[in-house]
Amino acid sequence: MSGRAQLMWDEAVTGYDFGPDHPMAPVRLELTRKLVSALGLDKELEIVAARPAGESTLRLVHREDYIDAVKAASADPGAADGAYGIGTVDDPAFAGMHEVSALIAGQSVAAAEAVWRGDAEHAVNFAGGLHHAMPGGAAGFCVYNDAALAVARLLELGVERVAYVDVDVHHGDGVQAAFWEDPRVLTISLHEHPRTLFPATGWPQETGAGAGEGAAVNVALPAGTGDAGWLRAFHAVVPELLADFRPQVLVSQHGADTHFEDPLAHLAVSLDAQRAVQLACHELAHAYADGKWLALGGGGYAVVDVVPRSWTHLVGIAAGREIAPETVIPEGWRQEVYARTRQLGPQRMTDGRWPVGYRDWSAGYDPADRLDQAVLATRRSAFPLRGLLP
Ligand SMILES: [Zn+2]
């Protein structure tokens, strides 16, 4: 059973805009929000616009000199010269960059507070999941790391165990870095192998350090991994770790760039499998985290065809009204898509691959199979550090 959920939304988050030639087009957020309404989901949850994260909150993760640099670039974008990663091809400076980045972070932080205090059982911020931002610099289209800030705020509120599960196609490097030595935060990232994709980290041997040794887990998937392999890897790693760790809150990042249509990466996952993992995260939150679940967006560059559908499923699951895979998309939304983008929107809510099957790890593995090798590398590196069998 699910209690009332919150959807974090302030129209102003669409001001997170690196410019017309940048792949992270804000229309993806706008179209997602409209699809949520078109399917009537906004009546199923509370829509909340939280305040921007203030200076003291941003400092829970970010260095003061970096925040000052973001503010300076925000006020005078022309002066950004690449220092702190700002003014680069990936992270161009733009006017108002500090304010809108702090606004997105504020949504994730407020969502975490609401879930922890019991004001909402689940909360979604699909504008968030900006997992590449580092304590001292912008990276990979990310300025402030709202995911890490939400986790840091939970720790500040006294939470002792937070699990962060990141299924974006890219490694959740910024969140991992923020809690690298912190045993209170278990970070698990499933992503395309660092050999073939940005940010070139997320090797299975990265397991944390100091008191946090064993609190970082990385699954580096071979390029080309499809639904069956992706689900097999998820279920071979995540549930067992959460069952053992017993988080008090689950924070998950649902970058939609694992999809076969995504232009920036090389996995071959369908919307049906993305939806299956969203459902699994919801179930795991109920099984091991007393239902306390904060779900975030992330990457996703097929901005018309994939992102709105993927995150609308996420909102539906959090709202306790999951959207059936074969659901026909309302014509009004498709007209909106055409008007905004001159592209034809999709007709149904998934790729028609439901139900997506996979072979469970407990049924055995094949040491010659590349996917199984990836899972084994993770289990051998990380599981013994947590007292679990590889
Ligand atoms: Zn990504």
Coordinates of C-alpha atoms in Angstrom, one line a residue, residues 115-252:
V115 CA 9.6 11.6 3.2
W116 CA 11.6 11.4 6.4
R117 CA 9.1 13.4 8.4
G118 CA 6.2 11.3 7.0
D119 CA 4.4 14.2 5.3
A120 CA 4.6 12.0 2.2
E121 CA 5.4 8.4 1.8
H122 CA 7.0 8.8 -1.6
A123 CA 8.3 11.9 -3.4
V124 CA 9.4 12.5 -7.0
N125 CA 11.6 15.2 -8.4
F126 CA 12.2 14.3 -12.1
A127 CA 14.0 17.7 -12.6
G128 CA 16.6 16.4 -10.2
G129 CA 19.1 13.5 -10.3
L130 CA 22.0 15.8 -11.3
H131 CA 24.5 13.2 -10.1
H132 CA 27.7 14.3 -11.8
A133 CA 28.2 17.6 -9.9
M134 CA 31.2 17.4 -7.6
P135 CA 31.7 19.0 -4.2
G136 CA 34.1 21.5 -5.9
G137 CA 33.0 21.7 -9.6
A138 CA 30.4 21.3 -12.3
A139 CA 30.5 18.3 -14.5
G140 CA 28.4 16.3 -17.0
F141 CA 25.5 18.9 -17.3
C142 CA 25.2 19.1 -13.5
V143 CA 25.8 22.2 -11.4
Y144 CA 24.6 21.4 -7.9
N145 CA 24.2 17.8 -6.9
D146 CA 20.6 17.7 -5.7
A147 CA 20.8 13.9 -5.1
A148 CA 23.8 14.2 -2.8
L149 CA 22.3 17.3 -1.1
A150 CA 19.0 15.3 -0.4
V151 CA 21.1 12.5 1.2
A152 CA 23.2 15.0 3.1
R153 CA 20.1 16.7 4.5
L154 CA 18.8 13.3 5.6
L155 CA 22.0 12.7 7.5
E156 CA 21.7 16.1 9.1
L157 CA 18.2 15.2 10.3
G158 CA 19.7 12.2 12.0
V159 CA 19.1 9.4 9.5
E160 CA 21.7 6.7 10.1
R161 CA 21.4 4.6 6.9
V162 CA 20.5 6.0 3.4
A163 CA 20.7 3.8 0.3
Y164 CA 21.2 5.5 -3.0
V165 CA 20.5 3.5 -6.1
D166 CA 21.5 5.0 -9.5
V167 CA 20.3 3.4 -12.7
D168 CA 21.2 6.2 -15.1
V169 CA 23.4 5.0 -18.0
H170 CA 26.2 7.1 -16.6
H171 CA 28.1 6.4 -13.3
G172 CA 26.7 8.3 -10.3
D173 CA 30.2 9.7 -9.6
G174 CA 29.3 12.9 -7.8
V175 CA 27.1 11.1 -5.2
Q176 CA 29.7 8.4 -4.8
A177 CA 32.4 11.1 -4.2
A178 CA 30.3 13.0 -1.7
F179 CA 30.0 9.9 0.5
W180 CA 33.1 8.0 -0.4
E181 CA 34.2 7.7 3.3
D182 CA 30.8 7.6 4.9
P183 CA 29.4 4.3 6.0
R184 CA 26.0 5.8 6.6
V185 CA 25.4 6.0 2.8
L186 CA 25.4 2.9 0.6
T187 CA 25.7 4.1 -3.0
I188 CA 24.9 1.5 -5.8
S189 CA 25.3 2.5 -9.4
L190 CA 24.5 0.4 -12.5
H191 CA 25.9 2.0 -15.7
E192 CA 27.6 1.5 -19.0
H193 CA 31.2 0.4 -18.6
P194 CA 33.7 3.3 -17.9
R195 CA 35.8 2.1 -20.9
T196 CA 33.1 3.2 -23.3
L197 CA 31.2 6.1 -21.6
F198 CA 31.6 9.3 -19.6
P199 CA 32.7 9.8 -16.9
A200 CA 35.1 6.9 -17.2
T201 CA 34.7 5.9 -13.6
G202 CA 32.4 3.4 -11.8
W203 CA 34.8 0.4 -12.0
P204 CA 33.7 -2.5 -9.8
Q205 CA 36.9 -2.1 -7.7
E206 CA 35.7 1.4 -6.6
T207 CA 34.2 0.4 -3.2
G208 CA 34.7 3.4 -0.9
A209 CA 37.5 4.2 1.6
G210 CA 38.2 4.5 5.3
A211 CA 35.1 4.0 7.3
G212 CA 33.1 3.9 4.1
E213 CA 35.0 1.0 2.6
G214 CA 32.4 -1.3 1.1
A215 CA 29.7 1.5 1.0
A216 CA 30.2 2.1 -2.7
V217 CA 29.0 -0.5 -5.2
N218 CA 29.5 -0.3 -9.0
V219 CA 28.1 -2.5 -11.8
A220 CA 29.9 -1.7 -15.1
L221 CA 27.6 -3.1 -17.8
P222 CA 28.9 -4.0 -21.3
A223 CA 27.8 -1.6 -24.1
G224 CA 24.8 -3.1 -25.8
T225 CA 23.2 -4.6 -22.7
G226 CA 19.5 -5.0 -23.2
D227 CA 16.4 -5.6 -21.1
A228 CA 17.2 -9.1 -19.9
G229 CA 20.8 -8.4 -19.0
W230 CA 20.0 -5.0 -17.3
L231 CA 17.2 -6.6 -15.2
R232 CA 19.4 -9.6 -14.4
A233 CA 22.2 -7.3 -13.2
F234 CA 19.9 -5.1 -11.1
H235 CA 18.3 -8.1 -9.4
A236 CA 21.6 -9.9 -8.9
V237 CA 23.0 -6.9 -6.9
V238 CA 20.5 -4.4 -5.5
P239 CA 17.9 -6.4 -3.5
E240 CA 20.5 -8.5 -1.5
L241 CA 22.5 -5.3 -0.6
L242 CA 19.4 -3.5 0.6
A243 CA 18.1 -6.5 2.5
D244 CA 21.4 -6.5 4.4
F245 CA 21.8 -2.7 4.8
R246 CA 18.3 -2.0 5.9
P247 CA 18.2 1.6 4.8
Q248 CA 15.8 4.1 6.6
V249 CA 15.3 5.9 3.3
L250 CA 15.8 4.8 -0.3
V251 CA 16.8 7.5 -2.8
S252 CA 16.8 6.3 -6.4

